[in-house]
Amino acid sequence: MTPEQISESAGPAERRLIGLALNPAAPVDVLLRLLASESAAVRMALCRDRTLPDPVVDAVVAHPDGTTRGFFAENPYADPEQRARLVDDPEYRVRGRLAREPWADDVCMPRPLPDRTVVRIIETYEDDLLWELNRLISPGLRRAMPTHASAKVRHMGADAWRSLTPRELAALVADPDPDVQKAAAANSRSYARLRDPDAVREDLPAHPCHAHTHLLMYGALAPDVVAEALPRHAWLIARNASVPPETVALLAAHPDPKVRTRVAQRPDLGPAERRALAVDPDPEVRLALSVHPALTEEERAAIDYEVEQENSYCHYPVYDPELVPDLELVRAHALSAHPLLRRRAARELHLPADLVALLADDSDLGVRVLLGQNHPDAPATLLLRCFLEYTGCDRWHLTGHGNFPRAGLARFAGDEDPAVRRLALLDPEIHADTADRLTRDPDPQVRADAARHPRLPQERIAALLDDQEPAQWAAANPALPAATMYELIAEAGRPTP
């Protein structure tokens, strides 16, 4: 919970209890007393915004209030095995929260539920609770779905018919369960019609809509359908694999640069079209063509392209230990002179150590940030450099990397960037006077972090507890004495004079 999320109506006593609920040093007895609080904000902070010891989890799972259990169901910090205990909760709203991927600003990749729990959800939950479940399905379970022992899991697997092998689809069409068989047959017919030009012509709506767009982009198009679509819908058919070479040549010379950019991304683009697009007057077209897989490094270098330094590099793939990329292609991308290809390599979790070391010193900010975001062995120097140079989305996530350095960060306490000043408060050895000074920082997040730092002097913690704004964060300080924690609970229970 951030300072912006604190209710303006919360009084000082409630704010202190909210902070106490987030205190990592709070004893189990204190946490259990907070769980019994009448304040929903206190119970939300306790159950949703932190890790909890097993005895408290036991009490949360058995709590009579569904809203409280729901807070824990969507806790991104909790062990998935703990959250899984709510899979058979009697309340719809709790089950609904469990079936969604948990999220938090400072959690890069929330851990999904165990496979057996996801299977249980598929088998027992209402259909309208399953619409976000795809984000919780592990790669291993997804691969197993078409042949899973559970008919409902196979039924869901049949919906992913584009990724099914012919053997898997045939098995599902002949499945002993009638619902699975029906779904697979319907999907098989849909796939067959998508590959049949006559069926696509028959199914193509006369007016623009989702079905019209989908068929023009992915359906097998007959020559007359292509000719009819060419004047008004050139962008939609520009990457359709069924478009004949003579039409691709026309599209490559289309007056709209957005169409030419789409054509430049076709893997089957011929040499003549590649040569023409390599000198296209539009820079976006040239950039799109410059990463074409058919080009040599020399041909790429001959293209006048420019790669902009964005302020947003966010890429967090789902880790799949069985999905090993083409390491020869990854190496070629990592060694390329083209920064966009090196960025592709930097996203790879399986990147070999020598390429990690090479890309960690890359001249392109995007390469360095993507490597820091994605690779488990990203070096500490790279992670800190990325944080200092990158100001885009998920910047703070870099500090959650296991290799992010902590020692020596106090030197950033005077930086003009408040996010960099926050780094100083990650230093476990920051001087008490520095932590004290940062509790008066102009930035509210810096002040909040400083109020929680265990090196903060006790007298300053006590003073902050009596201050309206920072009281919550001072109560979350792990250096707060246990006796003070009990006093805060007792004071909150007394009526206001």
Tab-separated table of C-alpha atoms in Angstrom:
chain	number	residue	atom	x	y	z
A	1	MET	CA	0.000	0.000	0.000
A	2	THR	CA	1.441	3.372	-1.055
A	3	PRO	CA	0.871	6.733	0.644
A	4	GLU	CA	-1.559	7.619	-2.172
A	5	GLN	CA	-3.749	4.652	-1.235
A	6	ILE	CA	-4.294	5.674	2.349
A	7	SER	CA	-7.838	6.838	2.929
A	8	GLU	CA	-8.119	10.514	3.745
A	9	SER	CA	-10.783	9.645	6.303
A	10	ALA	CA	-8.470	7.401	8.347
A	11	GLY	CA	-7.570	8.920	11.683
A	12	PRO	CA	-4.121	8.776	13.311
A	13	ALA	CA	-4.919	5.660	15.352
A	14	GLU	CA	-6.121	3.731	12.302
A	15	ARG	CA	-3.136	4.845	10.256
A	16	ARG	CA	-0.798	3.542	12.934
A	17	LEU	CA	-2.581	0.181	12.932
A	18	ILE	CA	-2.293	0.021	9.136
A	19	GLY	CA	1.448	0.581	9.457
A	20	LEU	CA	1.683	-1.974	12.249
A	21	ALA	CA	-0.043	-4.498	9.987
A	22	LEU	CA	2.792	-4.015	7.498
A	23	ASN	CA	5.582	-4.212	10.089
A	24	PRO	CA	7.780	-7.221	9.206
A	25	ALA	CA	8.905	-7.533	12.849
A	26	ALA	CA	5.403	-7.618	14.352
A	27	PRO	CA	4.924	-10.760	16.513
A	28	VAL	CA	2.272	-13.292	15.577
A	29	ASP	CA	0.144	-12.210	18.534
A	30	VAL	CA	0.124	-8.620	17.298
A	31	LEU	CA	-0.840	-9.724	13.789
A	32	LEU	CA	-3.693	-11.837	15.131
A	33	ARG	CA	-5.012	-8.893	17.124
A	34	LEU	CA	-4.900	-6.747	13.993
A	35	LEU	CA	-6.787	-9.430	12.096
A	36	ALA	CA	-9.579	-8.960	14.602
A	37	SER	CA	-9.685	-5.202	13.932
A	38	GLU	CA	-12.968	-3.616	12.884
A	39	SER	CA	-11.066	-1.550	10.290
A	40	ALA	CA	-11.232	-3.026	6.775
A	41	ALA	CA	-8.181	-0.924	5.825
A	42	VAL	CA	-6.124	-2.573	8.580
A	43	ARG	CA	-7.229	-6.053	7.544
A	44	MET	CA	-6.523	-5.240	3.889
A	45	ALA	CA	-2.963	-4.150	4.648
A	46	LEU	CA	-2.394	-7.225	6.783
A	47	CYS	CA	-3.907	-9.798	4.437
A	48	ARG	CA	-3.080	-8.367	1.015
A	49	ASP	CA	0.110	-6.336	1.221
A	50	ARG	CA	2.700	-8.497	3.001
A	51	THR	CA	3.869	-12.039	3.682
A	52	LEU	CA	2.317	-13.752	6.689
A	53	PRO	CA	3.520	-16.482	9.069
A	54	ASP	CA	1.624	-19.782	8.962
A	55	PRO	CA	-0.382	-19.260	12.186
A	56	VAL	CA	-1.768	-15.998	10.820
A	57	VAL	CA	-2.526	-17.631	7.468
A	58	ASP	CA	-4.495	-20.298	9.348
A	59	ALA	CA	-6.548	-17.570	10.998
A	60	VAL	CA	-7.085	-15.662	7.737
A	61	VAL	CA	-8.285	-18.747	5.855
A	62	ALA	CA	-10.753	-19.472	8.684
A	63	HIS	CA	-11.851	-15.827	9.048
A	64	PRO	CA	-15.646	-15.427	8.944
A	65	ASP	CA	-15.505	-12.317	6.745
A	66	GLY	CA	-15.335	-13.041	3.006
A	67	THR	CA	-13.861	-9.623	2.231
A	68	THR	CA	-10.931	-10.365	4.537
A	69	ARG	CA	-10.345	-13.766	2.931
A	70	GLY	CA	-10.609	-12.067	-0.454
A	71	PHE	CA	-7.775	-9.703	0.455
A	72	PHE	CA	-5.540	-12.709	1.033
A	73	ALA	CA	-6.734	-14.445	-2.150
A	74	GLU	CA	-5.176	-11.636	-4.219
A	75	ASN	CA	-1.986	-11.228	-2.144
A	76	PRO	CA	0.994	-11.149	-4.563
A	77	TYR	CA	3.490	-11.544	-1.707
A	78	ALA	CA	1.963	-14.716	-0.244
A	79	ASP	CA	3.220	-18.193	-0.960
A	80	PRO	CA	0.985	-19.651	-3.705
A	81	GLU	CA	0.479	-22.766	-1.590
A	82	GLN	CA	-1.003	-20.563	1.128
A	83	ARG	CA	-3.353	-18.783	-1.267
A	84	ALA	CA	-4.357	-22.147	-2.757
A	85	ARG	CA	-6.041	-23.025	0.544
A	86	LEU	CA	-8.892	-20.730	-0.502
A	87	VAL	CA	-9.647	-22.653	-3.692
A	88	ASP	CA	-12.876	-24.128	-2.284
A	89	ASP	CA	-14.002	-20.979	-0.476
A	90	PRO	CA	-17.805	-20.808	-0.252
A	91	GLU	CA	-17.972	-17.169	-1.367
A	92	TYR	CA	-18.022	-16.225	-5.040
A	93	ARG	CA	-16.017	-13.018	-4.531
A	94	VAL	CA	-13.166	-14.872	-2.813
A	95	ARG	CA	-12.974	-17.453	-5.580
A	96	GLY	CA	-13.064	-14.675	-8.164
A	97	ARG	CA	-10.078	-12.929	-6.614
A	98	LEU	CA	-8.151	-16.175	-6.396
A	99	ALA	CA	-8.735	-16.876	-10.089
A	100	ARG	CA	-7.018	-13.600	-11.099
A	101	GLU	CA	-3.289	-13.011	-11.287
A	102	PRO	CA	-2.188	-11.041	-8.191
A	103	TRP	CA	-0.497	-7.729	-8.879
A	104	ALA	CA	1.565	-5.107	-7.072
A	105	ASP	CA	3.722	-2.170	-8.113
A	106	ASP	CA	6.850	-3.714	-6.630
A	107	VAL	CA	6.307	-7.323	-7.745
A	108	CYS	CA	7.630	-8.045	-11.222
A	109	MET	CA	6.368	-11.564	-11.761
A	110	PRO	CA	3.814	-12.817	-9.236
A	111	ARG	CA	4.052	-16.547	-8.629
A	112	PRO	CA	1.074	-18.438	-10.068
A	113	LEU	CA	-1.027	-20.945	-8.193
A	114	PRO	CA	0.016	-24.619	-8.148
A	115	ASP	CA	-1.129	-26.650	-11.156
A	116	ARG	CA	-3.433	-28.814	-9.049
A	117	THR	CA	-5.174	-25.676	-7.784
A	118	VAL	CA	-5.624	-24.321	-11.297
A	119	VAL	CA	-7.113	-27.690	-12.308
A	120	ARG	CA	-9.476	-27.499	-9.333
A	121	ILE	CA	-10.546	-24.006	-10.436
A	122	ILE	CA	-11.221	-25.218	-13.969
A	123	GLU	CA	-13.240	-28.153	-12.686
A	124	THR	CA	-15.388	-26.356	-10.116
A	125	TYR	CA	-15.581	-22.593	-10.744
A	126	GLU	CA	-18.318	-20.708	-12.532
A	127	ASP	CA	-17.494	-19.969	-16.182
A	128	ASP	CA	-17.496	-16.208	-15.630
A	129	LEU	CA	-14.613	-16.572	-13.152
A	130	LEU	CA	-12.340	-18.270	-15.689
A	131	TRP	CA	-11.824	-15.395	-18.115
A	132	GLU	CA	-8.507	-14.311	-16.545
A	133	LEU	CA	-7.310	-17.810	-15.680
A	134	ASN	CA	-5.047	-18.106	-18.725
A	135	ARG	CA	-2.508	-15.881	-16.988
A	136	LEU	CA	-2.251	-18.414	-14.136
A	137	ILE	CA	-1.745	-21.528	-16.262
A	138	SER	CA	1.865	-22.704	-16.170
A	139	PRO	CA	3.563	-23.703	-19.451
A	140	GLY	CA	3.725	-27.315	-18.283
A	141	LEU	CA	0.015	-27.504	-17.507
A	142	ARG	CA	-0.832	-25.759	-20.767
A	143	ARG	CA	1.077	-28.411	-22.703
A	144	ALA	CA	-0.703	-31.172	-20.762
A	145	MET	CA	-4.225	-29.783	-21.168
A	146	PRO	CA	-5.194	-31.593	-24.414
A	147	THR	CA	-4.428	-34.989	-22.823
A	148	HIS	CA	-5.242	-34.235	-19.184
A	149	ALA	CA	-7.206	-36.748	-17.112
A	150	SER	CA	-9.842	-34.120	-16.334
A	151	ALA	CA	-12.452	-33.663	-19.057
A	152	LYS	CA	-12.983	-30.000	-18.130
A	153	VAL	CA	-9.265	-29.333	-18.495
A	154	ARG	CA	-9.275	-31.052	-21.901
A	155	HIS	CA	-12.290	-28.943	-22.825
A	156	MET	CA	-10.350	-25.768	-22.052
A	157	GLY	CA	-7.342	-27.190	-23.908
A	158	ALA	CA	-9.525	-27.683	-26.979
A	159	ASP	CA	-10.141	-23.930	-27.054
A	160	ALA	CA	-6.454	-23.364	-27.836
A	161	TRP	CA	-6.903	-25.129	-31.159
A	162	ARG	CA	-4.394	-22.955	-33.037
A	163	SER	CA	-1.551	-24.366	-30.947
A	164	LEU	CA	-2.692	-27.996	-31.107
A	165	THR	CA	-0.887	-30.595	-33.164
A	166	PRO	CA	-2.985	-32.553	-35.691
A	167	ARG	CA	-2.695	-35.620	-33.441
A	168	GLU	CA	-3.917	-33.703	-30.362
A	169	LEU	CA	-6.819	-32.193	-32.276
A	170	ALA	CA	-7.812	-35.589	-33.687
A	171	ALA	CA	-7.725	-37.112	-30.195
A	172	LEU	CA	-9.915	-34.339	-28.833
A	173	VAL	CA	-12.394	-34.731	-31.672
A	174	ALA	CA	-12.668	-38.412	-30.679
A	175	ASP	CA	-12.691	-37.667	-26.935
A	176	PRO	CA	-14.963	-39.900	-24.819
A	177	ASP	CA	-16.475	-36.847	-23.130
A	178	PRO	CA	-19.254	-35.411	-25.343
A	179	ASP	CA	-18.606	-31.786	-24.323
A	180	VAL	CA	-14.896	-32.067	-25.157
A	181	GLN	CA	-15.727	-33.809	-28.411
A	182	LYS	CA	-18.245	-31.122	-29.342
A	183	ALA	CA	-15.859	-28.245	-28.537
A	184	ALA	CA	-12.976	-29.865	-30.416
A	185	ALA	CA	-15.157	-30.596	-33.443
A	186	ALA	CA	-16.415	-27.016	-33.515
A	187	ASN	CA	-12.872	-25.660	-33.249
A	188	SER	CA	-11.670	-28.093	-35.889
A	189	ARG	CA	-14.382	-26.868	-38.247
A	190	SER	CA	-13.483	-23.260	-37.476
A	191	TYR	CA	-9.830	-23.945	-38.237
A	192	ALA	CA	-10.726	-25.751	-41.444
A	193	ARG	CA	-12.931	-22.882	-42.583
A	194	LEU	CA	-10.184	-20.379	-41.820
A	195	ARG	CA	-7.905	-22.334	-44.180
A	196	ASP	CA	-10.558	-22.634	-46.921
A	197	PRO	CA	-10.730	-19.576	-49.249
A	198	ASP	CA	-14.310	-20.365	-50.287
A	199	ALA	CA	-15.424	-20.628	-46.650
A	200	VAL	CA	-13.632	-17.377	-45.771
A	201	ARG	CA	-15.431	-15.632	-48.637
A	202	GLU	CA	-18.727	-17.016	-47.383
A	203	ASP	CA	-18.056	-16.048	-43.735
A	204	LEU	CA	-16.627	-12.588	-44.441
A	205	PRO	CA	-19.050	-9.922	-43.125
A	206	ALA	CA	-19.934	-7.127	-45.521
A	207	HIS	CA	-19.272	-4.464	-42.890
A	208	PRO	CA	-16.197	-3.773	-40.737
A	209	CYS	CA	-16.236	-5.676	-37.421
A	210	HIS	CA	-14.014	-8.006	-35.389
A	211	ALA	CA	-14.851	-11.024	-37.572
A	212	HIS	CA	-14.158	-9.032	-40.749
A	213	THR	CA	-10.772	-7.906	-39.410
A	214	HIS	CA	-9.847	-11.393	-38.174
A	215	LEU	CA	-10.627	-13.102	-41.479
A	216	LEU	CA	-8.741	-10.552	-43.567
A	217	MET	CA	-5.697	-10.768	-41.331
A	218	TYR	CA	-5.540	-14.540	-40.788
A	219	GLY	CA	-7.896	-16.319	-43.203
A	220	ALA	CA	-6.939	-17.956	-46.499
A	221	LEU	CA	-7.967	-15.338	-49.053
A	222	ALA	CA	-9.121	-16.080	-52.579
A	223	PRO	CA	-7.849	-13.748	-55.369
A	224	ASP	CA	-11.198	-11.974	-55.678
A	225	VAL	CA	-11.344	-11.342	-51.909
A	226	VAL	CA	-7.819	-9.919	-52.020
A	227	ALA	CA	-8.721	-7.671	-54.961
A	228	GLU	CA	-11.810	-6.390	-53.164
A	229	ALA	CA	-9.908	-5.757	-49.918
A	230	LEU	CA	-6.923	-4.058	-51.523
A	231	PRO	CA	-8.371	-0.541	-51.940
A	232	ARG	CA	-9.771	-0.068	-48.431
A	233	HIS	CA	-8.162	-2.723	-46.239
A	234	ALA	CA	-4.587	-2.940	-47.478
A	235	TRP	CA	-3.188	-2.720	-43.930
A	236	LEU	CA	-5.225	-5.736	-42.797
A	237	ILE	CA	-4.027	-8.035	-45.585
A	238	ALA	CA	-0.440	-6.745	-45.669
A	239	ARG	CA	0.863	-9.617	-43.507
A	240	ASN	CA	-1.644	-12.300	-44.478
A	241	ALA	CA	0.369	-15.366	-45.508
A	242	SER	CA	-2.084	-16.280	-48.287
A	243	VAL	CA	-1.623	-13.031	-50.234
A	244	PRO	CA	0.120	-13.897	-53.568
A	245	PRO	CA	3.573	-12.492	-54.437
A	246	GLU	CA	2.228	-10.112	-57.084
A	247	THR	CA	-0.073	-8.513	-54.504
A	248	VAL	CA	2.763	-8.334	-51.975
A	249	ALA	CA	4.725	-6.361	-54.575
A	250	LEU	CA	1.798	-3.950	-54.924
A	251	LEU	CA	1.528	-3.581	-51.156
A	252	ALA	CA	5.252	-2.901	-50.890
A	253	ALA	CA	4.693	0.147	-53.108
A	254	HIS	CA	1.500	1.267	-51.369
A	255	PRO	CA	1.271	5.041	-50.768
A	256	ASP	CA	0.499	4.542	-47.055
A	257	PRO	CA	3.766	4.036	-45.103
A	258	LYS	CA	1.875	2.083	-42.411
A	259	VAL	CA	1.007	-0.531	-45.038
A	260	ARG	CA	4.604	-0.658	-46.272
A	261	THR	CA	5.786	-1.060	-42.670
A	262	ARG	CA	3.511	-4.103	-42.292
A	263	VAL	CA	4.762	-5.584	-45.560
A	264	ALA	CA	8.366	-5.103	-44.445
A	265	GLN	CA	7.664	-7.512	-41.573
A	266	ARG	CA	6.617	-10.394	-43.839
A	267	PRO	CA	9.084	-13.301	-43.496
A	268	ASP	CA	8.424	-14.313	-47.129
A	269	LEU	CA	9.300	-10.894	-48.538
A	270	GLY	CA	11.133	-11.258	-51.840
A	271	PRO	CA	14.564	-9.782	-52.690
A	272	ALA	CA	13.142	-7.090	-54.971
A	273	GLU	CA	10.731	-5.854	-52.313
A	274	ARG	CA	13.467	-5.940	-49.672
A	275	ARG	CA	15.711	-3.802	-51.856
A	276	ALA	CA	12.941	-1.275	-52.476
A	277	LEU	CA	11.891	-1.014	-48.834
A	278	ALA	CA	15.514	-0.702	-47.698
A	279	VAL	CA	15.589	2.754	-49.312
A	280	ASP	CA	11.985	3.698	-48.537
A	281	PRO	CA	11.519	7.422	-47.819
A	282	ASP	CA	9.748	6.643	-44.520
A	283	PRO	CA	12.087	5.930	-41.553
A	284	GLU	CA	9.597	3.536	-39.880
A	285	VAL	CA	9.516	1.381	-43.003
A	286	ARG	CA	13.312	1.251	-43.185
A	287	LEU	CA	13.513	0.371	-39.490
A	288	ALA	CA	10.977	-2.452	-39.872
A	289	LEU	CA	12.874	-3.867	-42.830
A	290	SER	CA	16.248	-3.579	-41.095
A	291	VAL	CA	15.492	-6.518	-38.762
A	292	HIS	CA	14.199	-8.820	-41.509
A	293	PRO	CA	15.539	-12.355	-40.953
A	294	ALA	CA	16.649	-12.728	-44.578
A	295	LEU	CA	19.116	-9.833	-44.392
A	296	THR	CA	22.810	-10.243	-43.754
A	297	GLU	CA	24.611	-7.993	-41.289
A	298	GLU	CA	26.131	-6.145	-44.237
A	299	GLU	CA	22.704	-5.547	-45.753
A	300	ARG	CA	21.379	-4.275	-42.428
A	301	ALA	CA	24.292	-1.903	-42.071
A	302	ALA	CA	23.556	-0.442	-45.507
A	303	ILE	CA	20.071	0.644	-44.429
A	304	ASP	CA	19.617	4.149	-43.058
A	305	TYR	CA	17.611	3.356	-39.929
A	306	GLU	CA	17.416	4.922	-36.499
A	307	VAL	CA	16.458	3.225	-33.251
A	308	GLU	CA	14.931	5.620	-30.740
A	309	GLN	CA	15.714	5.310	-27.064
A	310	GLU	CA	12.311	4.709	-25.535
A	311	ASN	CA	11.364	5.295	-21.928
A	312	SER	CA	9.577	2.000	-21.539
A	313	TYR	CA	11.209	-1.402	-21.708
A	314	CYS	CA	8.852	-3.886	-20.086
A	315	HIS	CA	9.194	-7.553	-20.953
A	316	TYR	CA	8.638	-10.314	-18.428
A	317	PRO	CA	8.186	-13.693	-20.144
A	318	VAL	CA	6.724	-16.655	-18.319
A	319	TYR	CA	9.606	-18.937	-17.476
A	320	ASP	CA	9.357	-22.286	-19.242
A	321	PRO	CA	12.326	-24.591	-18.502
A	322	GLU	CA	11.377	-26.871	-21.389
A	323	LEU	CA	11.175	-24.117	-23.972
A	324	VAL	CA	14.807	-23.656	-24.974
A	325	PRO	CA	15.254	-21.109	-27.790
A	326	ASP	CA	17.394	-21.522	-30.855
A	327	LEU	CA	20.647	-20.633	-29.131
A	328	GLU	CA	22.449	-20.236	-32.455
A	329	LEU	CA	19.920	-17.582	-33.486
A	330	VAL	CA	20.081	-15.965	-30.038
A	331	ARG	CA	23.865	-15.733	-30.345
A	332	ALA	CA	23.563	-14.203	-33.812
A	333	HIS	CA	21.155	-11.601	-32.442
A	334	ALA	CA	23.417	-10.846	-29.469
A	335	LEU	CA	26.381	-10.310	-31.762
A	336	SER	CA	24.448	-8.228	-34.281
A	337	ALA	CA	25.230	-4.575	-34.851
A	338	HIS	CA	21.485	-3.895	-34.792
A	339	PRO	CA	20.291	-2.825	-31.326
A	340	LEU	CA	16.753	-4.204	-31.850
A	341	LEU	CA	18.151	-7.671	-32.483
A	342	ARG	CA	20.401	-7.379	-29.450
A	343	ARG	CA	17.317	-6.387	-27.429
A	344	ARG	CA	15.656	-9.616	-28.557
A	345	ALA	CA	18.630	-11.565	-27.270
A	346	ALA	CA	18.621	-9.636	-23.983
A	347	ARG	CA	15.079	-10.890	-23.269
A	348	GLU	CA	16.158	-14.528	-23.286
A	349	LEU	CA	16.215	-16.236	-19.892
A	350	HIS	CA	18.508	-18.946	-21.301
A	351	LEU	CA	21.149	-16.491	-22.507
A	352	PRO	CA	24.636	-18.030	-21.977
A	353	ALA	CA	27.003	-16.440	-19.477
A	354	ASP	CA	29.410	-15.044	-22.092
A	355	LEU	CA	26.561	-13.215	-23.828
A	356	VAL	CA	25.241	-11.919	-20.500
A	357	ALA	CA	28.649	-10.375	-19.860
A	358	LEU	CA	28.760	-8.955	-23.385
A	359	LEU	CA	25.287	-7.401	-23.347
A	360	ALA	CA	25.708	-6.074	-19.800
A	361	ASP	CA	28.141	-3.543	-21.291
A	362	ASP	CA	26.088	-2.863	-24.418
A	363	SER	CA	25.955	0.676	-25.769
A	364	ASP	CA	22.149	0.550	-26.060
A	365	LEU	CA	20.080	1.387	-22.974
A	366	GLY	CA	17.246	-0.875	-24.111
A	367	VAL	CA	19.571	-3.865	-24.310
A	368	ARG	CA	20.922	-3.237	-20.828
A	369	VAL	CA	17.510	-2.677	-19.217
A	370	LEU	CA	15.911	-5.735	-20.822
A	371	LEU	CA	18.858	-7.856	-19.709
A	372	GLY	CA	18.521	-6.525	-16.169
A	373	GLN	CA	14.774	-7.120	-16.125
A	374	ASN	CA	14.896	-10.652	-17.499
A	375	HIS	CA	18.102	-12.501	-16.738
A	376	PRO	CA	18.539	-14.140	-13.324
A	377	ASP	CA	22.315	-13.676	-13.510
A	378	ALA	CA	22.305	-9.992	-14.431
A	379	PRO	CA	25.330	-8.509	-12.603
A	380	ALA	CA	24.931	-6.014	-9.766
A	381	THR	CA	26.804	-3.261	-11.608
A	382	LEU	CA	24.429	-3.566	-14.555
A	383	LEU	CA	21.324	-3.446	-12.375
A	384	LEU	CA	22.434	-0.304	-10.565
A	385	ARG	CA	23.495	1.361	-13.808
A	386	CYS	CA	20.106	0.539	-15.362
A	387	PHE	CA	18.269	2.063	-12.438
A	388	LEU	CA	20.309	5.257	-12.595
A	389	GLU	CA	19.920	5.671	-16.365
A	390	TYR	CA	16.406	4.346	-16.981
A	391	THR	CA	13.336	6.257	-15.830
A	392	GLY	CA	10.553	4.305	-17.536
A	393	CYS	CA	7.953	1.811	-16.365
A	394	ASP	CA	8.928	-0.863	-13.868
A	395	ARG	CA	12.076	1.022	-12.901
A	396	TRP	CA	11.709	0.117	-9.230
A	397	HIS	CA	11.326	-3.557	-10.153
A	398	LEU	CA	15.056	-3.616	-10.838
A	399	THR	CA	15.680	-3.222	-7.103
A	400	GLY	CA	13.833	-6.489	-6.494
A	401	HIS	CA	16.370	-8.480	-8.496
A	402	GLY	CA	18.352	-10.837	-6.293
A	403	ASN	CA	21.630	-9.333	-7.503
A	404	PHE	CA	20.705	-5.692	-6.954
A	405	PRO	CA	23.367	-4.169	-4.695
A	406	ARG	CA	22.537	-2.733	-1.291
A	407	ALA	CA	25.856	-1.791	0.285
A	408	GLY	CA	27.018	1.747	-0.400
A	409	LEU	CA	23.694	3.072	-1.678
A	410	ALA	CA	23.600	5.700	1.077
A	411	ARG	CA	25.782	7.850	-1.182
A	412	PHE	CA	22.669	8.657	-3.239
A	413	ALA	CA	20.835	10.326	-0.349
A	414	GLY	CA	21.393	13.787	-1.819
A	415	ASP	CA	20.504	13.005	-5.441
A	416	GLU	CA	18.075	15.346	-7.184
A	417	ASP	CA	15.961	12.414	-8.419
A	418	PRO	CA	13.648	11.227	-5.606
A	419	ALA	CA	13.667	7.660	-6.984
A	420	VAL	CA	17.451	7.634	-6.674
A	421	ARG	CA	17.237	9.069	-3.144
A	422	ARG	CA	15.014	6.085	-2.312
A	423	LEU	CA	17.958	3.851	-3.185
A	424	ALA	CA	19.843	5.240	-0.196
A	425	LEU	CA	17.194	3.735	2.064
A	426	LEU	CA	17.907	0.244	0.694
A	427	ASP	CA	21.340	0.484	2.293
A	428	PRO	CA	21.198	-1.460	5.590
A	429	GLU	CA	24.163	0.548	6.885
A	430	ILE	CA	22.846	4.031	6.132
A	431	HIS	CA	23.805	6.491	8.869
A	432	ALA	CA	21.042	7.226	11.355
A	433	ASP	CA	21.373	10.971	10.759
A	434	THR	CA	20.873	10.456	7.013
A	435	ALA	CA	17.765	8.350	7.545
A	436	ASP	CA	16.488	11.024	9.941
A	437	ARG	CA	17.061	13.752	7.357
A	438	LEU	CA	15.221	11.793	4.671
A	439	THR	CA	12.106	11.609	6.852
A	440	ARG	CA	11.802	15.343	6.014
A	441	ASP	CA	12.360	14.846	2.272
A	442	PRO	CA	10.022	16.734	-0.103
A	443	ASP	CA	9.026	13.459	-1.795
A	444	PRO	CA	6.319	11.457	0.063
A	445	GLN	CA	7.659	8.055	-0.983
A	446	VAL	CA	11.161	8.933	0.243
A	447	ARG	CA	9.684	10.091	3.537
A	448	ALA	CA	7.703	6.859	3.846
A	449	ASP	CA	10.775	4.695	3.171
A	450	ALA	CA	12.842	6.698	5.634
A	451	ALA	CA	10.222	6.359	8.363
A	452	ARG	CA	10.388	2.571	7.949
A	453	HIS	CA	14.177	2.261	7.991
A	454	PRO	CA	15.457	0.293	11.011
A	455	ARG	CA	18.461	2.619	11.417
A	456	LEU	CA	16.156	5.525	12.214
A	457	PRO	CA	16.731	6.713	15.817
A	458	GLN	CA	14.063	5.637	18.312
A	459	GLU	CA	13.283	9.183	19.311
A	460	ARG	CA	12.559	10.077	15.691
A	461	ILE	CA	10.295	7.021	15.300
A	462	ALA	CA	8.380	8.106	18.401
A	463	ALA	CA	8.007	11.636	17.040
A	464	LEU	CA	6.735	10.372	13.688
A	465	LEU	CA	4.147	8.188	15.391
A	466	ASP	CA	2.511	11.384	16.631
A	467	ASP	CA	2.529	13.007	13.188
A	468	GLN	CA	-0.568	12.566	10.991
A	469	GLU	CA	1.129	11.761	7.661
A	470	PRO	CA	4.123	9.602	8.614
A	471	ALA	CA	2.498	7.824	11.565
A	472	GLN	CA	1.616	4.806	9.442
A	473	TRP	CA	5.146	4.345	8.133
A	474	ALA	CA	6.753	4.828	11.533
A	475	ALA	CA	4.476	2.076	12.849
A	476	ALA	CA	5.774	-0.160	10.059
A	477	ASN	CA	9.390	0.317	11.184
A	478	PRO	CA	10.864	-3.074	12.215
A	479	ALA	CA	12.868	-1.328	14.945
A	480	LEU	CA	9.647	-0.413	16.729
A	481	PRO	CA	9.707	-2.071	20.183
A	482	ALA	CA	7.110	-4.798	20.747
A	483	ALA	CA	5.875	-2.958	23.819
A	484	THR	CA	5.070	0.064	21.655
A	485	MET	CA	3.178	-2.172	19.225
A	486	TYR	CA	0.903	-3.375	22.006
A	487	GLU	CA	0.421	0.206	23.188
A	488	LEU	CA	-0.690	1.280	19.698
A	489	ILE	CA	-3.283	-1.499	19.637
A	490	ALA	CA	-4.515	-0.581	23.098
A	491	GLU	CA	-4.739	3.134	22.239
A	492	ALA	CA	-6.729	2.401	19.072
A	493	GLY	CA	-9.263	0.513	21.184
A	494	ARG	CA	-9.875	3.417	23.531
A	495	PRO	CA	-12.668	5.850	22.678
A	496	THR	CA	-11.561	9.284	21.527
A	497	PRO	CA	-12.121	11.895	24.283
